[in-house]
């Protein structure tokens, strides 16, 4: 990230120098996909791709947002947020709803959100399943926290950002992405139980590299089947309650119980529930495999997770499947799967560090040969959560 350029653009735009620079990372998820809204555990990693916001207070109360990557600017006024309008009364553009949603939630909770000049840029590709939106939310929440003179635990900040996305942007996402961007730990994955909200950092074994492969297919969760998947899980819970009255989420359902009652479930909720219940079990096994540095188990779990997202949850794409299949013949590959919501975006690959460069070249070339598309394939590192530079 070119911080000098960010500094320069801010100064050019606002006629003054920034006083703060916030960095909020994107994330990959090693395993535990579509389980965070089913009260299950997840294993994300905050990465060294992030949103950077340069900021300075604006004493007239207005927040002026400049999205450098889009070359667009919008002014926010607190009293217009509820109607999703900018300061001039025009509907907010989609990109501005993330910071605006954070301000809206913070105001509802009576946290001060002073006016601010903010210019931001990101090297988390948008719509690629690496949580660019959560990074924007968490970055702005941290910014208003610093300027507003109040203080919240990182996890509580992440929860407010999730609420902004659920209620303002309209995506019924779980807490994983905002959590990872807020609480990331360098060189570690994060085992996060979305029910108890307890979490622990899990070291990534030495010698294992994280490689991201971008299928180049973009999606927006506001328009994809994401909310539909969530609704199907709820339907599965409701149908199961006829037999298991104590069940309040799919986290409560044991694999044996699901096997016993699945013949009585409607087809789509049955498939979605089967993915979720088995994926929850896989997360626990993946944590142990990471702790043991057991490459074989890690690989088997990741490929099984991908197959389940393809066949049962039906969120993969031919491009993501190709990226995963190609890895089976590449040097040093431990395991691969799609990461994030799916419907396009990226895969995450665990690779022996010594073979990482050959692996990257092999996957890039193979993908181009099979699909005719270019794939960005690159190493990433586990990074710390939101912080000020
Ligand atoms: C998106 C959501 C997360 C999570 C994943 C799927 O990234 O924002 O809350 O549900 O999809 O695991």
mmCIF file of C-alpha atoms and ligand atoms in Angstrom:
data_model
loop_
_atom_site.group_PDB
_atom_site.id
_atom_site.type_symbol
_atom_site.label_atom_id
_atom_site.label_comp_id
_atom_site.label_asym_id
_atom_site.label_seq_id
_atom_site.Cartn_x
_atom_site.Cartn_y
_atom_site.Cartn_z
ATOM 1 C CA UNK A 1 0.000 0.000 0.000
ATOM 2 C CA UNK A 2 1.318 3.378 -0.991
ATOM 3 C CA UNK A 3 0.768 5.498 2.106
ATOM 4 C CA UNK A 4 2.571 8.491 0.642
ATOM 5 C CA UNK A 5 0.010 8.500 -2.165
ATOM 6 C CA UNK A 6 -2.865 8.261 0.361
ATOM 7 C CA UNK A 7 -1.394 11.168 2.330
ATOM 8 C CA UNK A 8 -0.953 13.199 -0.861
ATOM 9 C CA UNK A 9 -4.506 12.550 -2.104
ATOM 10 C CA UNK A 10 -5.954 13.488 1.268
ATOM 11 C CA UNK A 11 -4.036 16.757 1.371
ATOM 12 C CA UNK A 12 -4.981 17.586 -2.211
ATOM 13 C CA UNK A 13 -8.656 16.856 -1.592
ATOM 14 C CA UNK A 14 -9.183 18.469 1.751
ATOM 15 C CA UNK A 15 -6.515 21.194 1.717
ATOM 16 C CA UNK A 16 -4.950 19.945 4.940
ATOM 17 C CA UNK A 17 -2.872 17.020 6.181
ATOM 18 C CA UNK A 18 -4.477 13.906 7.748
ATOM 19 C CA UNK A 19 -4.115 13.473 11.498
ATOM 20 C CA UNK A 20 -4.808 9.751 11.684
ATOM 21 C CA UNK A 21 -4.355 6.726 9.455
ATOM 22 C CA UNK A 22 -6.322 3.567 10.270
ATOM 23 C CA UNK A 23 -5.575 0.152 8.818
ATOM 24 C CA UNK A 24 -8.310 -2.516 8.930
ATOM 25 C CA UNK A 25 -7.485 -5.899 7.360
ATOM 26 C CA UNK A 26 -9.497 -8.242 5.155
ATOM 27 C CA UNK A 27 -9.594 -11.932 6.002
ATOM 28 C CA UNK A 28 -9.524 -15.457 4.658
ATOM 29 C CA UNK A 29 -11.312 -18.271 6.407
ATOM 30 C CA UNK A 30 -9.447 -21.570 6.791
ATOM 31 C CA UNK A 31 -12.609 -23.497 7.546
ATOM 32 C CA UNK A 32 -16.126 -23.056 8.939
ATOM 33 C CA UNK A 33 -18.050 -21.550 6.045
ATOM 34 C CA UNK A 34 -21.660 -20.428 6.458
ATOM 35 C CA UNK A 35 -21.650 -21.541 10.060
ATOM 36 C CA UNK A 36 -21.246 -18.164 11.785
ATOM 37 C CA UNK A 37 -24.974 -17.397 11.410
ATOM 38 C CA UNK A 38 -25.731 -20.883 12.727
ATOM 39 C CA UNK A 39 -23.899 -20.256 16.038
ATOM 40 C CA UNK A 40 -20.968 -22.433 14.944
ATOM 41 C CA UNK A 41 -17.199 -21.956 15.316
ATOM 42 C CA UNK A 42 -15.018 -20.492 12.550
ATOM 43 C CA UNK A 43 -11.292 -20.270 11.788
ATOM 44 C CA UNK A 44 -10.545 -17.005 9.992
ATOM 45 C CA UNK A 45 -7.185 -15.288 9.514
ATOM 46 C CA UNK A 46 -6.820 -11.481 9.211
ATOM 47 C CA UNK A 47 -4.545 -10.869 6.218
ATOM 48 C CA UNK A 48 -1.971 -8.359 5.051
ATOM 49 C CA UNK A 49 -4.426 -6.791 2.635
ATOM 50 C CA UNK A 50 -6.385 -3.968 4.183
ATOM 51 C CA UNK A 51 -8.408 -0.793 3.965
ATOM 52 C CA UNK A 52 -6.457 2.362 4.837
ATOM 53 C CA UNK A 53 -8.343 5.451 5.958
ATOM 54 C CA UNK A 54 -6.626 8.818 6.278
ATOM 55 C CA UNK A 55 -8.645 11.189 8.425
ATOM 56 C CA UNK A 56 -8.869 14.519 10.206
ATOM 57 C CA UNK A 57 -11.700 16.015 12.284
ATOM 58 C CA UNK A 58 -14.190 18.335 10.568
ATOM 59 C CA UNK A 59 -15.581 20.793 13.082
ATOM 60 C CA UNK A 60 -18.830 21.549 11.193
ATOM 61 C CA UNK A 61 -20.212 18.071 12.055
ATOM 62 C CA UNK A 62 -20.364 16.856 8.463
ATOM 63 C CA UNK A 63 -18.474 13.729 7.386
ATOM 64 C CA UNK A 64 -16.897 13.963 3.966
ATOM 65 C CA UNK A 65 -15.979 10.581 2.482
ATOM 66 C CA UNK A 66 -13.636 10.279 -0.428
ATOM 67 C CA UNK A 67 -13.336 6.772 -1.902
ATOM 68 C CA UNK A 68 -10.038 7.019 -3.742
ATOM 69 C CA UNK A 69 -10.396 3.733 -5.633
ATOM 70 C CA UNK A 70 -13.741 4.867 -7.060
ATOM 71 C CA UNK A 71 -12.871 8.577 -7.393
ATOM 72 C CA UNK A 72 -16.154 9.409 -5.684
ATOM 73 C CA UNK A 73 -17.051 11.688 -2.821
ATOM 74 C CA UNK A 74 -20.080 11.885 -0.553
ATOM 75 C CA UNK A 75 -21.030 14.118 2.403
ATOM 76 C CA UNK A 76 -22.904 12.624 5.338
ATOM 77 C CA UNK A 77 -25.024 14.520 7.851
ATOM 78 C CA UNK A 78 -26.169 12.719 11.004
ATOM 79 C CA UNK A 79 -29.838 13.714 10.544
ATOM 80 C CA UNK A 80 -29.962 12.275 6.998
ATOM 81 C CA UNK A 81 -28.516 8.860 7.789
ATOM 82 C CA UNK A 82 -31.779 7.241 8.807
ATOM 83 C CA UNK A 83 -33.275 7.971 5.365
ATOM 84 C CA UNK A 84 -30.066 6.738 3.639
ATOM 85 C CA UNK A 85 -29.537 10.139 2.054
ATOM 86 C CA UNK A 86 -26.405 12.187 1.616
ATOM 87 C CA UNK A 87 -26.079 15.732 2.970
ATOM 88 C CA UNK A 88 -27.703 17.144 -0.172
ATOM 89 C CA UNK A 89 -30.685 14.776 0.072
ATOM 90 C CA UNK A 90 -29.634 12.321 -2.693
ATOM 91 C CA UNK A 91 -29.779 8.546 -2.125
ATOM 92 C CA UNK A 92 -26.458 7.238 -0.794
ATOM 93 C CA UNK A 93 -24.415 5.278 -3.329
ATOM 94 C CA UNK A 94 -23.890 1.613 -2.346
ATOM 95 C CA UNK A 95 -20.245 2.038 -1.340
ATOM 96 C CA UNK A 96 -21.082 4.842 1.115
ATOM 97 C CA UNK A 97 -23.635 2.695 2.967
ATOM 98 C CA UNK A 98 -20.847 0.855 4.831
ATOM 99 C CA UNK A 99 -19.370 3.873 6.642
ATOM 100 C CA UNK A 100 -22.821 5.505 6.833
ATOM 101 C CA UNK A 101 -24.259 2.316 8.384
ATOM 102 C CA UNK A 102 -21.538 2.323 11.026
ATOM 103 C CA UNK A 103 -22.262 5.971 11.884
ATOM 104 C CA UNK A 104 -25.997 5.182 12.018
ATOM 105 C CA UNK A 105 -25.541 2.252 14.428
ATOM 106 C CA UNK A 106 -23.118 4.205 16.613
ATOM 107 C CA UNK A 107 -25.599 7.068 16.846
ATOM 108 C CA UNK A 108 -28.382 4.664 17.800
ATOM 109 C CA UNK A 109 -26.157 3.467 20.631
ATOM 110 C CA UNK A 110 -25.402 7.079 21.551
ATOM 111 C CA UNK A 111 -21.698 6.917 20.788
ATOM 112 C CA UNK A 112 -20.422 10.213 19.468
ATOM 113 C CA UNK A 113 -19.520 10.230 15.740
ATOM 114 C CA UNK A 114 -17.887 13.606 15.166
ATOM 115 C CA UNK A 115 -17.613 15.017 11.663
ATOM 116 C CA UNK A 116 -14.549 13.829 9.818
ATOM 117 C CA UNK A 117 -12.717 14.241 6.539
ATOM 118 C CA UNK A 118 -11.841 10.723 5.405
ATOM 119 C CA UNK A 119 -10.066 9.505 2.286
ATOM 120 C CA UNK A 120 -9.719 5.767 1.903
ATOM 121 C CA UNK A 121 -8.253 3.150 -0.335
ATOM 122 C CA UNK A 122 -8.019 -0.614 -0.176
ATOM 123 C CA UNK A 123 -5.918 -3.445 -1.527
ATOM 124 C CA UNK A 124 -8.593 -5.967 -0.549
ATOM 125 C CA UNK A 125 -10.263 -6.619 -3.897
ATOM 126 C CA UNK A 126 -13.986 -5.732 -3.717
ATOM 127 C CA UNK A 127 -16.480 -8.604 -4.078
ATOM 128 C CA UNK A 128 -13.775 -11.241 -3.905
ATOM 129 C CA UNK A 129 -14.785 -12.953 -0.665
ATOM 130 C CA UNK A 130 -11.958 -11.365 1.352
ATOM 131 C CA UNK A 131 -14.248 -9.110 3.419
ATOM 132 C CA UNK A 132 -13.499 -5.739 1.933
ATOM 133 C CA UNK A 133 -16.800 -4.452 3.335
ATOM 134 C CA UNK A 134 -16.154 -5.628 6.897
ATOM 135 C CA UNK A 135 -12.720 -3.970 6.722
ATOM 136 C CA UNK A 136 -14.323 -0.632 5.762
ATOM 137 C CA UNK A 137 -16.855 -0.953 8.590
ATOM 138 C CA UNK A 138 -14.279 -1.858 11.232
ATOM 139 C CA UNK A 139 -11.889 0.868 10.036
ATOM 140 C CA UNK A 140 -14.566 3.564 10.331
ATOM 141 C CA UNK A 141 -15.772 2.260 13.696
ATOM 142 C CA UNK A 142 -12.199 2.473 15.020
ATOM 143 C CA UNK A 143 -11.874 5.961 13.576
ATOM 144 C CA UNK A 144 -15.041 7.285 15.224
ATOM 145 C CA UNK A 145 -14.003 5.604 18.447
ATOM 146 C CA UNK A 146 -10.693 7.486 18.403
ATOM 147 C CA UNK A 147 -12.271 10.833 17.471
ATOM 148 C CA UNK A 148 -15.374 10.427 19.625
ATOM 149 C CA UNK A 149 -13.434 9.837 22.827
ATOM 150 C CA UNK A 150 -15.221 6.607 23.795
ATOM 151 C CA UNK A 151 -13.872 3.100 24.019
ATOM 152 C CA UNK A 152 -15.264 -0.378 23.376
ATOM 153 C CA UNK A 153 -13.770 -3.870 23.343
ATOM 154 C CA UNK A 154 -12.760 -4.945 19.844
ATOM 155 C CA UNK A 155 -15.385 -7.665 19.806
ATOM 156 C CA UNK A 156 -18.144 -5.207 20.733
ATOM 157 C CA UNK A 157 -16.964 -2.915 17.939
ATOM 158 C CA UNK A 158 -17.184 -5.858 15.524
ATOM 159 C CA UNK A 159 -20.740 -6.592 16.695
ATOM 160 C CA UNK A 160 -21.835 -3.013 15.975
ATOM 161 C CA UNK A 161 -20.303 -3.268 12.499
ATOM 162 C CA UNK A 162 -22.187 -6.518 11.888
ATOM 163 C CA UNK A 163 -25.377 -4.726 12.896
ATOM 164 C CA UNK A 164 -24.605 -1.956 10.387
ATOM 165 C CA UNK A 165 -24.264 -4.535 7.648
ATOM 166 C CA UNK A 166 -27.418 -6.443 8.704
ATOM 167 C CA UNK A 167 -29.697 -3.484 9.275
ATOM 168 C CA UNK A 168 -28.317 -0.708 7.069
ATOM 169 C CA UNK A 169 -26.689 -2.471 4.117
ATOM 170 C CA UNK A 170 -29.203 -5.330 4.224
ATOM 171 C CA UNK A 171 -26.897 -8.365 4.199
ATOM 172 C CA UNK A 172 -27.743 -10.827 6.987
ATOM 173 C CA UNK A 173 -24.086 -11.730 7.512
ATOM 174 C CA UNK A 174 -22.700 -13.410 10.614
ATOM 175 C CA UNK A 175 -19.976 -11.962 12.825
ATOM 176 C CA UNK A 176 -16.905 -13.710 11.409
ATOM 177 C CA UNK A 177 -15.604 -11.030 9.033
ATOM 178 C CA UNK A 178 -15.949 -8.046 11.346
ATOM 179 C CA UNK A 179 -14.500 -10.131 14.177
ATOM 180 C CA UNK A 180 -11.427 -11.094 12.116
ATOM 181 C CA UNK A 181 -10.806 -7.522 10.963
ATOM 182 C CA UNK A 182 -11.089 -6.254 14.541
ATOM 183 C CA UNK A 183 -9.290 -9.014 16.443
ATOM 184 C CA UNK A 184 -6.667 -10.402 14.002
ATOM 185 C CA UNK A 185 -3.372 -11.659 15.465
ATOM 186 C CA UNK A 186 -0.126 -11.737 13.493
ATOM 187 C CA UNK A 187 0.942 -15.250 12.360
ATOM 188 C CA UNK A 188 -2.210 -16.795 13.812
ATOM 189 C CA UNK A 189 -5.578 -18.097 12.734
ATOM 190 C CA UNK A 190 -8.450 -17.247 15.096
ATOM 191 C CA UNK A 191 -10.640 -19.987 16.505
ATOM 192 C CA UNK A 192 -13.863 -18.109 17.217
ATOM 193 C CA UNK A 193 -16.957 -19.633 18.735
ATOM 194 C CA UNK A 194 -19.793 -17.462 17.425
ATOM 195 C CA UNK A 195 -22.150 -18.747 20.115
ATOM 196 C CA UNK A 196 -20.135 -18.180 23.300
ATOM 197 C CA UNK A 197 -18.107 -15.393 21.633
ATOM 198 C CA UNK A 198 -14.971 -16.942 23.129
ATOM 199 C CA UNK A 199 -11.925 -17.037 20.929
ATOM 200 C CA UNK A 200 -8.290 -18.039 20.909
ATOM 201 C CA UNK A 201 -5.440 -17.423 18.479
ATOM 202 C CA UNK A 202 -4.117 -20.629 16.880
ATOM 203 C CA UNK A 203 -0.562 -20.397 15.501
ATOM 204 C CA UNK A 204 -0.124 -21.238 11.822
ATOM 205 C CA UNK A 205 2.499 -24.012 11.850
ATOM 206 C CA UNK A 206 5.944 -22.906 10.645
ATOM 207 C CA UNK A 207 6.664 -23.858 7.058
ATOM 208 C CA UNK A 208 3.028 -23.532 5.926
ATOM 209 C CA UNK A 209 2.235 -20.692 3.527
ATOM 210 C CA UNK A 210 -1.185 -19.185 2.871
ATOM 211 C CA UNK A 211 -1.867 -18.649 -0.822
ATOM 212 C CA UNK A 212 -4.924 -16.836 -2.160
ATOM 213 C CA UNK A 213 -6.147 -17.550 -5.686
ATOM 214 C CA UNK A 214 -8.672 -15.133 -7.127
ATOM 215 C CA UNK A 215 -11.063 -16.655 -9.677
ATOM 216 C CA UNK A 216 -11.681 -13.177 -11.091
ATOM 217 C CA UNK A 217 -15.454 -13.727 -10.764
ATOM 218 C CA UNK A 218 -17.010 -10.958 -8.660
ATOM 219 C CA UNK A 219 -20.228 -11.036 -6.693
ATOM 220 C CA UNK A 220 -22.222 -8.814 -4.383
ATOM 221 C CA UNK A 221 -23.790 -10.408 -1.338
ATOM 222 C CA UNK A 222 -26.693 -7.968 -1.526
ATOM 223 C CA UNK A 223 -27.701 -9.636 -4.788
ATOM 224 C CA UNK A 224 -26.425 -13.183 -4.384
ATOM 225 C CA UNK A 225 -28.185 -16.076 -2.683
ATOM 226 C CA UNK A 226 -26.565 -15.290 0.674
ATOM 227 C CA UNK A 227 -29.726 -14.212 2.521
ATOM 228 C CA UNK A 228 -31.558 -17.133 0.888
ATOM 229 C CA UNK A 229 -29.009 -19.584 2.359
ATOM 230 C CA UNK A 230 -29.511 -18.081 5.760
ATOM 231 C CA UNK A 231 -33.286 -18.399 5.432
ATOM 232 C CA UNK A 232 -32.968 -22.071 4.434
ATOM 233 C CA UNK A 233 -30.979 -22.762 7.608
ATOM 234 C CA UNK A 234 -33.740 -21.200 9.674
ATOM 235 C CA UNK A 235 -36.291 -23.299 7.877
ATOM 236 C CA UNK A 236 -34.247 -26.414 8.693
ATOM 237 C CA UNK A 237 -34.235 -25.397 12.369
ATOM 238 C CA UNK A 238 -38.003 -24.863 12.353
ATOM 239 C CA UNK A 239 -38.636 -28.215 10.683
ATOM 240 C CA UNK A 240 -36.282 -30.015 13.083
ATOM 241 C CA UNK A 241 -38.000 -28.455 16.092
ATOM 242 C CA UNK A 242 -40.947 -30.775 15.429
ATOM 243 C CA UNK A 243 -38.678 -33.660 16.505
ATOM 244 C CA UNK A 244 -36.045 -31.858 18.599
ATOM 245 C CA UNK A 245 -37.891 -29.125 20.511
ATOM 246 C CA UNK A 246 -34.765 -27.863 22.301
ATOM 247 C CA UNK A 247 -33.000 -26.912 19.070
ATOM 248 C CA UNK A 248 -32.566 -23.154 18.537
ATOM 249 C CA UNK A 249 -29.889 -23.237 15.827
ATOM 250 C CA UNK A 250 -28.091 -25.826 13.702
ATOM 251 C CA UNK A 251 -25.254 -25.707 16.244
ATOM 252 C CA UNK A 252 -27.535 -27.708 18.566
ATOM 253 C CA UNK A 253 -27.999 -30.559 16.106
ATOM 254 C CA UNK A 254 -25.715 -33.610 16.311
ATOM 255 C CA UNK A 255 -24.774 -35.389 13.083
ATOM 256 C CA UNK A 256 -26.613 -38.527 14.283
ATOM 257 C CA UNK A 257 -29.782 -36.531 14.987
ATOM 258 C CA UNK A 258 -29.657 -34.929 11.566
ATOM 259 C CA UNK A 259 -29.196 -38.346 9.954
ATOM 260 C CA UNK A 260 -32.227 -39.648 11.881
ATOM 261 C CA UNK A 261 -34.558 -36.774 10.969
ATOM 262 C CA UNK A 262 -33.282 -35.656 7.575
ATOM 263 C CA UNK A 263 -35.752 -37.886 5.674
ATOM 264 C CA UNK A 264 -38.520 -35.669 7.112
ATOM 265 C CA UNK A 265 -36.979 -32.352 6.051
ATOM 266 C CA UNK A 266 -37.697 -30.441 2.856
ATOM 267 C CA UNK A 267 -34.989 -30.989 0.281
ATOM 268 C CA UNK A 268 -33.179 -27.625 0.244
ATOM 269 C CA UNK A 269 -33.140 -27.084 4.046
ATOM 270 C CA UNK A 270 -31.930 -30.693 4.419
ATOM 271 C CA UNK A 271 -28.932 -30.133 2.136
ATOM 272 C CA UNK A 272 -28.029 -26.819 3.761
ATOM 273 C CA UNK A 273 -28.316 -28.317 7.260
ATOM 274 C CA UNK A 274 -26.149 -31.281 6.330
ATOM 275 C CA UNK A 275 -23.396 -28.917 5.208
ATOM 276 C CA UNK A 276 -23.614 -26.810 8.365
ATOM 277 C CA UNK A 277 -23.690 -29.682 10.868
ATOM 278 C CA UNK A 278 -20.729 -31.461 9.264
ATOM 279 C CA UNK A 279 -18.803 -28.227 8.698
ATOM 280 C CA UNK A 280 -19.096 -27.398 12.407
ATOM 281 C CA UNK A 281 -17.476 -30.765 13.209
ATOM 282 C CA UNK A 282 -14.748 -30.099 10.632
ATOM 283 C CA UNK A 283 -13.775 -26.805 12.326
ATOM 284 C CA UNK A 284 -12.918 -28.571 15.592
ATOM 285 C CA UNK A 285 -10.888 -31.181 13.704
ATOM 286 C CA UNK A 286 -9.103 -28.468 11.738
ATOM 287 C CA UNK A 287 -8.099 -26.658 14.911
ATOM 288 C CA UNK A 288 -6.566 -29.881 16.287
ATOM 289 C CA UNK A 289 -4.854 -30.604 12.959
ATOM 290 C CA UNK A 290 -3.362 -27.074 12.979
ATOM 291 C CA UNK A 291 -2.139 -27.564 16.535
ATOM 292 C CA UNK A 292 -0.504 -30.886 15.573
ATOM 293 C CA UNK A 293 0.796 -29.475 12.271
ATOM 294 C CA UNK A 294 -0.933 -32.481 10.648
ATOM 295 C CA UNK A 295 -0.807 -31.646 6.941
ATOM 296 C CA UNK A 296 -2.669 -34.722 5.775
ATOM 297 C CA UNK A 297 -5.636 -34.082 8.034
ATOM 298 C CA UNK A 298 -5.695 -30.360 7.154
ATOM 299 C CA UNK A 299 -5.793 -31.164 3.462
ATOM 300 C CA UNK A 300 -8.533 -33.771 3.780
ATOM 301 C CA UNK A 301 -10.680 -31.379 5.840
ATOM 302 C CA UNK A 302 -10.258 -28.493 3.408
ATOM 303 C CA UNK A 303 -11.135 -30.558 0.333
ATOM 304 C CA UNK A 304 -14.122 -32.063 2.164
ATOM 305 C CA UNK A 305 -15.250 -28.534 3.127
ATOM 306 C CA UNK A 306 -15.052 -27.420 -0.490
ATOM 307 C CA UNK A 307 -17.007 -30.417 -1.777
ATOM 308 C CA UNK A 308 -19.695 -29.736 0.757
ATOM 309 C CA UNK A 309 -19.966 -26.063 -0.288
ATOM 310 C CA UNK A 310 -20.218 -27.204 -3.889
ATOM 311 C CA UNK A 311 -22.650 -30.100 -3.525
ATOM 312 C CA UNK A 312 -24.731 -29.343 -0.442
ATOM 313 C CA UNK A 313 -24.577 -25.585 0.034
ATOM 314 C CA UNK A 314 -24.351 -24.878 -3.710
ATOM 315 C CA UNK A 315 -22.296 -21.691 -3.441
ATOM 316 C CA UNK A 316 -19.297 -22.698 -5.546
ATOM 317 C CA UNK A 317 -18.752 -21.792 -9.196
ATOM 318 C CA UNK A 318 -17.070 -23.731 -12.039
ATOM 319 C CA UNK A 319 -14.092 -21.347 -11.748
ATOM 320 C CA UNK A 320 -13.644 -21.977 -8.016
ATOM 321 C CA UNK A 321 -13.993 -25.727 -8.576
ATOM 322 C CA UNK A 322 -11.300 -25.559 -11.261
ATOM 323 C CA UNK A 323 -8.945 -23.685 -8.944
ATOM 324 C CA UNK A 324 -9.434 -26.319 -6.246
ATOM 325 C CA UNK A 325 -9.129 -29.314 -8.606
ATOM 326 C CA UNK A 326 -5.914 -27.987 -10.158
ATOM 327 C CA UNK A 327 -4.187 -27.933 -6.767
ATOM 328 C CA UNK A 328 -4.389 -31.707 -6.396
ATOM 329 C CA UNK A 329 -1.504 -32.076 -8.870
ATOM 330 C CA UNK A 330 0.597 -29.117 -7.764
ATOM 331 C CA UNK A 331 3.851 -29.279 -5.777
ATOM 332 C CA UNK A 332 3.636 -28.690 -2.037
ATOM 333 C CA UNK A 333 -0.142 -28.360 -1.848
ATOM 334 C CA UNK A 334 -1.621 -29.313 1.518
ATOM 335 C CA UNK A 335 -5.240 -28.385 0.860
ATOM 336 C CA UNK A 336 -7.513 -25.931 -0.942
ATOM 337 C CA UNK A 337 -11.079 -24.664 -0.735
ATOM 338 C CA UNK A 338 -13.186 -21.669 -1.603
ATOM 339 C CA UNK A 339 -13.084 -19.051 1.134
ATOM 340 C CA UNK A 340 -15.857 -16.668 2.211
ATOM 341 C CA UNK A 341 -19.446 -16.790 1.062
ATOM 342 C CA UNK A 342 -18.758 -18.215 -2.411
ATOM 343 C CA UNK A 343 -20.740 -17.285 -5.552
ATOM 344 C CA UNK A 344 -17.351 -16.214 -6.979
ATOM 345 C CA UNK A 345 -14.280 -14.781 -5.278
ATOM 346 C CA UNK A 346 -11.222 -16.629 -4.039
ATOM 347 C CA UNK A 347 -9.827 -19.928 -2.859
ATOM 348 C CA UNK A 348 -7.455 -20.333 0.077
ATOM 349 C CA UNK A 349 -4.610 -22.790 -0.283
ATOM 350 C CA UNK A 350 -2.282 -24.148 2.369
ATOM 351 C CA UNK A 351 1.078 -24.822 0.758
ATOM 352 C CA UNK A 352 4.510 -25.978 1.931
ATOM 353 C CA UNK A 353 6.537 -22.756 2.081
ATOM 354 C CA UNK A 354 9.446 -24.287 0.125
ATOM 355 C CA UNK A 355 7.133 -24.967 -2.814
ATOM 356 C CA UNK A 356 5.037 -21.825 -2.664
ATOM 357 C CA UNK A 357 6.543 -20.086 -5.712
ATOM 358 C CA UNK A 358 6.206 -23.178 -7.934
ATOM 359 C CA UNK A 359 2.696 -23.701 -6.667
ATOM 360 C CA UNK A 360 1.708 -20.111 -7.489
ATOM 361 C CA UNK A 361 3.067 -20.328 -11.027
ATOM 362 C CA UNK A 362 1.496 -23.752 -11.595
ATOM 363 C CA UNK A 363 -1.941 -22.657 -10.414
ATOM 364 C CA UNK A 364 -1.885 -19.406 -12.379
ATOM 365 C CA UNK A 365 -0.847 -21.168 -15.604
ATOM 366 C CA UNK A 366 -3.212 -24.103 -15.131
ATOM 367 C CA UNK A 367 -6.180 -21.799 -14.509
ATOM 368 C CA UNK A 368 -5.470 -19.810 -17.616
ATOM 369 C CA UNK A 369 -5.148 -22.959 -19.715
ATOM 370 C CA UNK A 370 -8.432 -24.437 -18.493
ATOM 371 C CA UNK A 371 -10.626 -21.306 -18.288
ATOM 372 C CA UNK A 372 -8.905 -18.738 -20.509
ATOM 373 C CA UNK A 373 -9.064 -16.398 -17.488
ATOM 374 C CA UNK A 374 -6.254 -14.720 -15.594
ATOM 375 C CA UNK A 375 -6.068 -15.524 -11.903
ATOM 376 C CA UNK A 376 -4.235 -13.411 -9.351
ATOM 377 C CA UNK A 377 -2.455 -15.951 -7.144
ATOM 378 C CA UNK A 378 -0.424 -14.579 -4.248
ATOM 379 C CA UNK A 379 1.035 -15.294 -0.840
ATOM 380 C CA UNK A 380 -0.593 -13.702 2.160
ATOM 381 C CA UNK A 381 0.358 -13.471 5.820
ATOM 382 C CA UNK A 382 -1.692 -13.505 8.975
ATOM 383 C CA UNK A 383 -1.798 -9.951 10.262
ATOM 384 C CA UNK A 384 -2.981 -8.023 13.301
ATOM 385 C CA UNK A 385 -6.478 -6.569 13.504
ATOM 386 C CA UNK A 386 -7.501 -2.932 13.094
ATOM 387 C CA UNK A 387 -4.910 -0.419 14.288
ATOM 388 C CA UNK A 388 -3.585 3.095 13.766
ATOM 389 C CA UNK A 389 -0.366 3.650 11.844
HETATM 390 C C1 LIG B 1 -19.644 -13.804 4.347
HETATM 391 C C2 LIG B 1 -20.307 -13.288 5.634
HETATM 392 C C3 LIG B 1 -19.803 -14.059 6.856
HETATM 393 C C4 LIG B 1 -19.923 -15.563 6.643
HETATM 394 C C5 LIG B 1 -19.323 -15.970 5.295
HETATM 395 C C6 LIG B 1 -19.550 -17.426 4.986
HETATM 396 O O1 LIG B 1 -18.285 -13.526 4.357
HETATM 397 O O2 LIG B 1 -20.036 -11.924 5.802
HETATM 398 O O3 LIG B 1 -20.523 -13.650 7.999
HETATM 399 O O4 LIG B 1 -21.245 -15.998 6.771
HETATM 400 O O5 LIG B 1 -19.845 -15.199 4.234
HETATM 401 O O6 LIG B 1 -18.892 -18.232 5.886
#
